[in-house]
PDB file of C-alpha atoms in Angstrom:
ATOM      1  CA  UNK A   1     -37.252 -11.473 -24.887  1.00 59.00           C
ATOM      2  CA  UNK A   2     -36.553  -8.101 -24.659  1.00 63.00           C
ATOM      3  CA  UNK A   3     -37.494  -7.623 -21.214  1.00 65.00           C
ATOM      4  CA  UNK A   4     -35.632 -10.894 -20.182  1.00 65.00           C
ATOM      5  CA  UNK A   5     -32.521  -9.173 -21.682  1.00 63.00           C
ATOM      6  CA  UNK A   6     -33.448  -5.886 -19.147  1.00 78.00           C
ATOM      7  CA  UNK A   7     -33.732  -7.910 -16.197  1.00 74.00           C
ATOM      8  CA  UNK A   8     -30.069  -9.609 -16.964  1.00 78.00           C
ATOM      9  CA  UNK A   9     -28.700  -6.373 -17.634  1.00 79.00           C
ATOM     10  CA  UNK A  10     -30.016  -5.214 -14.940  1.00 81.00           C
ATOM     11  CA  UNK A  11     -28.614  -7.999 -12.919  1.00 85.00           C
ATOM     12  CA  UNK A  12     -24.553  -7.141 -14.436  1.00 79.00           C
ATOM     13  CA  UNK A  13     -25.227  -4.071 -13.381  1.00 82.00           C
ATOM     14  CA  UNK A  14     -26.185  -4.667  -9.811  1.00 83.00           C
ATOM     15  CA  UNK A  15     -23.084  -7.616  -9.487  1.00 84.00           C
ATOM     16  CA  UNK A  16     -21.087  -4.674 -11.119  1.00 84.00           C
ATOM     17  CA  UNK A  17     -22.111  -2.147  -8.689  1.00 83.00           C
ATOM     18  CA  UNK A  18     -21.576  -4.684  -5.690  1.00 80.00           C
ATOM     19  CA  UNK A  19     -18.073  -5.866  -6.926  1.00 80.00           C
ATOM     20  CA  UNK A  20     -16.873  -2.321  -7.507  1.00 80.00           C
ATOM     21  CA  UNK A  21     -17.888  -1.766  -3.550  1.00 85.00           C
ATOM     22  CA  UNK A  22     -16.220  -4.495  -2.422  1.00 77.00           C
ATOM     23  CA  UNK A  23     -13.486  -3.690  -4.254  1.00 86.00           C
ATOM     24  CA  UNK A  24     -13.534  -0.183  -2.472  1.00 81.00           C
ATOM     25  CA  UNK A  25     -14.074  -1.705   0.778  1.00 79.00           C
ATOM     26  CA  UNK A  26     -10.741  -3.946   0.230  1.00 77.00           C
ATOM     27  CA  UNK A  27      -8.707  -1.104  -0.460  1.00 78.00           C
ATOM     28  CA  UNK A  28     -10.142   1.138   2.288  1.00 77.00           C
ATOM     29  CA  UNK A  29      -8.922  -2.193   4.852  1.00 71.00           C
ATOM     30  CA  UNK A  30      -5.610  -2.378   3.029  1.00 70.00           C
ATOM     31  CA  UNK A  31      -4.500   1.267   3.317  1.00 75.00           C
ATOM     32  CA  UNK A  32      -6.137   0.947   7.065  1.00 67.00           C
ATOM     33  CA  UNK A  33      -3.817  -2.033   7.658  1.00 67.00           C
ATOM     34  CA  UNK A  34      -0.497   0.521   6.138  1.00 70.00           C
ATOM     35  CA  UNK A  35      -1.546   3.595   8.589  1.00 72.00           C
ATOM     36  CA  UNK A  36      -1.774   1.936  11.292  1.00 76.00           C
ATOM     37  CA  UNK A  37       0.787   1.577  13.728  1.00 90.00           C
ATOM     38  CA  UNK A  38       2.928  -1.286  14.583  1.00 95.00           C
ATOM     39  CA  UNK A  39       4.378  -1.498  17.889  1.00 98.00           C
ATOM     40  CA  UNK A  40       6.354  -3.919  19.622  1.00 98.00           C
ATOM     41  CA  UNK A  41       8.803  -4.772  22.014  1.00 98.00           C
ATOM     42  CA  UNK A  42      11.244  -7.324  23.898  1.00 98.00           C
ATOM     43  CA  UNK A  43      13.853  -7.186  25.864  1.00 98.00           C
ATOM     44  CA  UNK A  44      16.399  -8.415  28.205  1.00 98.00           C
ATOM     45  CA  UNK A  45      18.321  -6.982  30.694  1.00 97.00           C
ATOM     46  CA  UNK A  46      21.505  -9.778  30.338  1.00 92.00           C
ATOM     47  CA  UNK A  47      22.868  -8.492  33.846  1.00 95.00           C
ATOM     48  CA  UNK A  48      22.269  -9.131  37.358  1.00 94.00           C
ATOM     49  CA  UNK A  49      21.399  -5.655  38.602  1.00 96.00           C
ATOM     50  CA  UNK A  50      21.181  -5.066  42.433  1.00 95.00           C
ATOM     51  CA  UNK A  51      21.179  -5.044  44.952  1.00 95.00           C
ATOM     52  CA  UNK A  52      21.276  -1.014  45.393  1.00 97.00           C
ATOM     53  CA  UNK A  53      20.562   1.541  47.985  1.00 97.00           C
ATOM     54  CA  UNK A  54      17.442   2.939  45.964  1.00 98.00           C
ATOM     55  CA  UNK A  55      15.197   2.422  43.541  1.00 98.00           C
ATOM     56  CA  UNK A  56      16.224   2.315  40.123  1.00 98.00           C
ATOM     57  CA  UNK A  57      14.754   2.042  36.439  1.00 98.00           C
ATOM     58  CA  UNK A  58      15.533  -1.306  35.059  1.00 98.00           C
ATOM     59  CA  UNK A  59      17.294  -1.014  31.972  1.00 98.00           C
ATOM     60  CA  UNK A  60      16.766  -4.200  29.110  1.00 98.00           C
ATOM     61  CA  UNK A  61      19.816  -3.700  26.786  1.00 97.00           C
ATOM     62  CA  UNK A  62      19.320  -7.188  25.101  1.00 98.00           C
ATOM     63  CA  UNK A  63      16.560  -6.093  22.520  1.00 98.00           C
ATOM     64  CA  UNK A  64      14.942  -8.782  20.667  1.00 98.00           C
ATOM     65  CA  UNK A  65      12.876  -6.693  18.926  1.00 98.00           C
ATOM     66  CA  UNK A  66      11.651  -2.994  18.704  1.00 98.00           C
ATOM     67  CA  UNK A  67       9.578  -2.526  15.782  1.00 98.00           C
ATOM     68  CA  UNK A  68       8.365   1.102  15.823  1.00 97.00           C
ATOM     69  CA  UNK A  69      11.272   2.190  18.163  1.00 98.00           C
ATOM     70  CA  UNK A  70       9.181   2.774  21.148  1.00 98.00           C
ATOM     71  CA  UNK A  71      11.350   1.492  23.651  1.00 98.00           C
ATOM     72  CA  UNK A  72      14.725   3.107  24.460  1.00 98.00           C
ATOM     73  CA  UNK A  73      17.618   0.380  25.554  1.00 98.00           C
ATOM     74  CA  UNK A  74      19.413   3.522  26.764  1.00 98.00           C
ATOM     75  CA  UNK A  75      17.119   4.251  29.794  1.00 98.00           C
ATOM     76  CA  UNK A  76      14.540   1.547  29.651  1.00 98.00           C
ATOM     77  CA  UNK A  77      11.425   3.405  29.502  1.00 98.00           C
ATOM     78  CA  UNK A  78       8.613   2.445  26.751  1.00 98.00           C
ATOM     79  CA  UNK A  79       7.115   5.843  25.149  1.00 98.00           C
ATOM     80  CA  UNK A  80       3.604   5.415  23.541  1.00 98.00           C
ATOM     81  CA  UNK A  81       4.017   6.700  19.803  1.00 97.00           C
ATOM     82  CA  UNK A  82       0.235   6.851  19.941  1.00 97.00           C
ATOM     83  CA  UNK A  83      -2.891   7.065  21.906  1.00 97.00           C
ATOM     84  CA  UNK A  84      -3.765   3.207  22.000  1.00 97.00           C
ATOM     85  CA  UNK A  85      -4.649   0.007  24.972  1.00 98.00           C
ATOM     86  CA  UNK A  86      -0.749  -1.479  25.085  1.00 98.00           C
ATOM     87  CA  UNK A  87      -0.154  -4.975  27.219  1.00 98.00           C
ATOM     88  CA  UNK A  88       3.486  -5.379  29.102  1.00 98.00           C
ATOM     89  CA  UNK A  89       4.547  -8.105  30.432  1.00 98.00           C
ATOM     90  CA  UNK A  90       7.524  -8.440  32.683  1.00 98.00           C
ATOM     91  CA  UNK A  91       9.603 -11.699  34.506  1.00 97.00           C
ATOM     92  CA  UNK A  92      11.891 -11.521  37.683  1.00 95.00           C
ATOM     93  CA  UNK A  93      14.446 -14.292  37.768  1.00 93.00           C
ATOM     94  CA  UNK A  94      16.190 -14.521  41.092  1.00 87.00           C
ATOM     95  CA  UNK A  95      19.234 -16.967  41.421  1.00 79.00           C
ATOM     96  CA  UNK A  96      20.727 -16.082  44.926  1.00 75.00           C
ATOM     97  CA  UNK A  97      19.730 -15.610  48.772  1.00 74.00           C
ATOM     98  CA  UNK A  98      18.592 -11.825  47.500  1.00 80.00           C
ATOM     99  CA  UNK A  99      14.991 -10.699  47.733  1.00 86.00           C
ATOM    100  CA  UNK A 100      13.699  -9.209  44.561  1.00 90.00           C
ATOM    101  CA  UNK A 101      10.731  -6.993  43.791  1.00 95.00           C
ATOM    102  CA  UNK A 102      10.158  -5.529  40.646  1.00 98.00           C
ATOM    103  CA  UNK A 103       7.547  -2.665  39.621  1.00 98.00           C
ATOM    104  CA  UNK A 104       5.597  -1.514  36.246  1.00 98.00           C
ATOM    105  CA  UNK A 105       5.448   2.055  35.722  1.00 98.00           C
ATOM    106  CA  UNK A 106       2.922   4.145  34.182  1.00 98.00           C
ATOM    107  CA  UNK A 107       4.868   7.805  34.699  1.00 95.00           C
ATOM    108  CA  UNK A 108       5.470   7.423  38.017  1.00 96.00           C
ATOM    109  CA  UNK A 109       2.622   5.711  39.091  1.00 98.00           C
ATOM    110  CA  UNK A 110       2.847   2.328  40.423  1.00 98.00           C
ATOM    111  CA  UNK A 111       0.682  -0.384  38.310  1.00 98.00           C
ATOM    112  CA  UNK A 112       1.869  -4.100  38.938  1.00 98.00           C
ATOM    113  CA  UNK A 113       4.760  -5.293  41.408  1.00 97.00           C
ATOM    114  CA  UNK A 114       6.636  -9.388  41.557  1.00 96.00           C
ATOM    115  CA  UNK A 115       7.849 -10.124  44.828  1.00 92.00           C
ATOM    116  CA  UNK A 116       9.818 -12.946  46.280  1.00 86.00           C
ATOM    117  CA  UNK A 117      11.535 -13.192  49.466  1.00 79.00           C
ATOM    118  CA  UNK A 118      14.127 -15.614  49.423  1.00 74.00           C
ATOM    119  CA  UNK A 119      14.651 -17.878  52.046  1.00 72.00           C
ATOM    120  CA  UNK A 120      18.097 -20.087  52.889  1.00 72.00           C
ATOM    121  CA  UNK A 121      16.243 -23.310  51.074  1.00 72.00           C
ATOM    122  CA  UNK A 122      14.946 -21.028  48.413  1.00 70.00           C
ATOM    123  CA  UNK A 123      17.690 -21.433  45.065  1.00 70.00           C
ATOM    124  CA  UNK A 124      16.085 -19.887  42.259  1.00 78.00           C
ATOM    125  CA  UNK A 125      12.950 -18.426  41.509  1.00 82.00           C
ATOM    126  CA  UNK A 126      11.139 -16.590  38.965  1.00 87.00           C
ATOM    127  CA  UNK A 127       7.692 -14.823  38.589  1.00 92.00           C
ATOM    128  CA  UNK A 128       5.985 -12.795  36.104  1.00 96.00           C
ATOM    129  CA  UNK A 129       2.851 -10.125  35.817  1.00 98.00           C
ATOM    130  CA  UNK A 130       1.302  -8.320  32.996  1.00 98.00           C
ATOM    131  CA  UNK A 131      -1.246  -5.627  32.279  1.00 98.00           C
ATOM    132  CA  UNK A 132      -3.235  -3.807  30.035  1.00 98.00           C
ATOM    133  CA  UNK A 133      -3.379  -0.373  29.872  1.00 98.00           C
ATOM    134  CA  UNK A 134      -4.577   2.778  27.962  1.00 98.00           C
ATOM    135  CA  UNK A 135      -1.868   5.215  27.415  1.00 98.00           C
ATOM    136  CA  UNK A 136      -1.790   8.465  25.668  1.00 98.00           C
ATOM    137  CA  UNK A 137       0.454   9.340  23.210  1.00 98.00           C
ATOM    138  CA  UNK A 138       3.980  10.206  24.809  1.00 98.00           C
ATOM    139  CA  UNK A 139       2.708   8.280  28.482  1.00 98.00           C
ATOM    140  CA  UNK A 140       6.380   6.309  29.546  1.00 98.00           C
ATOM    141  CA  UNK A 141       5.593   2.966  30.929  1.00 98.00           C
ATOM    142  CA  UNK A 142       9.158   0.980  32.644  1.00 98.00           C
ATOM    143  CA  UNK A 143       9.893  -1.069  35.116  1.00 98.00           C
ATOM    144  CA  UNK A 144      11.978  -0.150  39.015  1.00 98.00           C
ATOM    145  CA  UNK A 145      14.219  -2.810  41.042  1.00 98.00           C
ATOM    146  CA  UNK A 146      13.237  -2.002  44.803  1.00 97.00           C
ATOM    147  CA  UNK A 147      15.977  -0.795  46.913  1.00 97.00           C
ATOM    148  CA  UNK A 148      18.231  -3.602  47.988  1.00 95.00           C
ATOM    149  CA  UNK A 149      16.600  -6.101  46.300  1.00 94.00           C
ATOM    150  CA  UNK A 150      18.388  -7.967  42.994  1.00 94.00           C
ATOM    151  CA  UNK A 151      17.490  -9.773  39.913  1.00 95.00           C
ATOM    152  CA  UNK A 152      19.576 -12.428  37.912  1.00 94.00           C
ATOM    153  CA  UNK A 153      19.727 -12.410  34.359  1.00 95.00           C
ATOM    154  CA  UNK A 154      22.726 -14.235  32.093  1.00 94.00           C
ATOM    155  CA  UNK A 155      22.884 -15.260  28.245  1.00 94.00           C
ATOM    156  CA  UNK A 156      19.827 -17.420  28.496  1.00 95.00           C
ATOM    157  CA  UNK A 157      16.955 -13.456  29.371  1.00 96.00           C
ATOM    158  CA  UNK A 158      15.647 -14.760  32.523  1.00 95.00           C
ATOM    159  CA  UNK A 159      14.647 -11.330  33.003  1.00 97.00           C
ATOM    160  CA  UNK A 160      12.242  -9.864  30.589  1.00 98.00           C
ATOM    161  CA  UNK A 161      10.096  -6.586  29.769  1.00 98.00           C
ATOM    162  CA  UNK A 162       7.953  -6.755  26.926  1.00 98.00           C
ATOM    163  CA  UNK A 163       5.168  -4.404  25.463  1.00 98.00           C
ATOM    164  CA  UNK A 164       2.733  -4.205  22.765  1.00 98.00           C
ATOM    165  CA  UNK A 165       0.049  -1.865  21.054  1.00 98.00           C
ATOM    166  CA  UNK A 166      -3.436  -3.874  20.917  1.00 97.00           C
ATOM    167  CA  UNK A 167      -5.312  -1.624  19.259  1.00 94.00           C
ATOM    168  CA  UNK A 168      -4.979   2.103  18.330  1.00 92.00           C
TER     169      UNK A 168
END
């Protein structure tokens, strides 16, 4: 009997041992989870901007959301708060006879481009790219309307820049 009474001890002590581990493990995910960052964006530009004589930095001022306050509705650059792979994703509404091309930044180089060329039986058109990157911390990603080119945008964000931290 005795020894039966060892072995079950034994036993709560392991289960014990194993609970209070997964108990540390928990809390080690938990305060994980609070460090890390969160980083978002979306945004508008609720103007039709263009056509102009050069190239210039879109600028969304309809924010939809900005958790971590990475992206500035004052010039329209992004700013990684941290080293991390990000994904942006940007739309080009067109409405009239004006060509539009639209350009993702990464400092000043070029990364992904939309492109239309209108034509007189066009009307409106819209198109759309994305990409992943891996930025440093303070890297500016943002967007450029090519020179005499336009895009639409109204009430209803045809035009869009959006961003995200994947993983840190």
């Amino acid at each position: 009997m005795e020894a039966t009474l060892t072995a079950s001890e034994r036993q709560v002590k392991e289960q014990k041992e194993l609970l209070l581990s997964l108990r540390a493990t928990v809390e080690e995910l938990k305060r994980e989870n609070r460090e890390r960052p969160k980083v978002a964006f979306s945004a508008s530009l609720s103007e039709t901007k263009g056509p102009y004589s050069t190239d210039i930095t879109l600028v969304y001022k309809h924010v939809f959301t900005n958790t971590g306050n990475a992206y500035s509705p004052v010039t329209g650059i992004f700013k990684a708060p941290v080293r991390g792979i990000y994904y942006f994703r940007f739309t080009a509404f067109g409405y009239t006879s004006k060509h539009r091309r639209v350009s993702l930044y990464k400092g000043g180089q070029l990364m992904v481009t939309v492109t239309d060329i209108s034509t007189p039986h066009d009307g409106e058109d819209s198109g759309s790219n994305g990409v992943t990157l891996q930025l440093e911390k303070g890297e500016e990603v943002y967007t450029r309307l090519k020179a005499e080119h336009q895009v639409y945008d109204d009430g209803a964000h045809h035009t869009t820049f959006t961003g995200f931290l994947i993983s840190a």
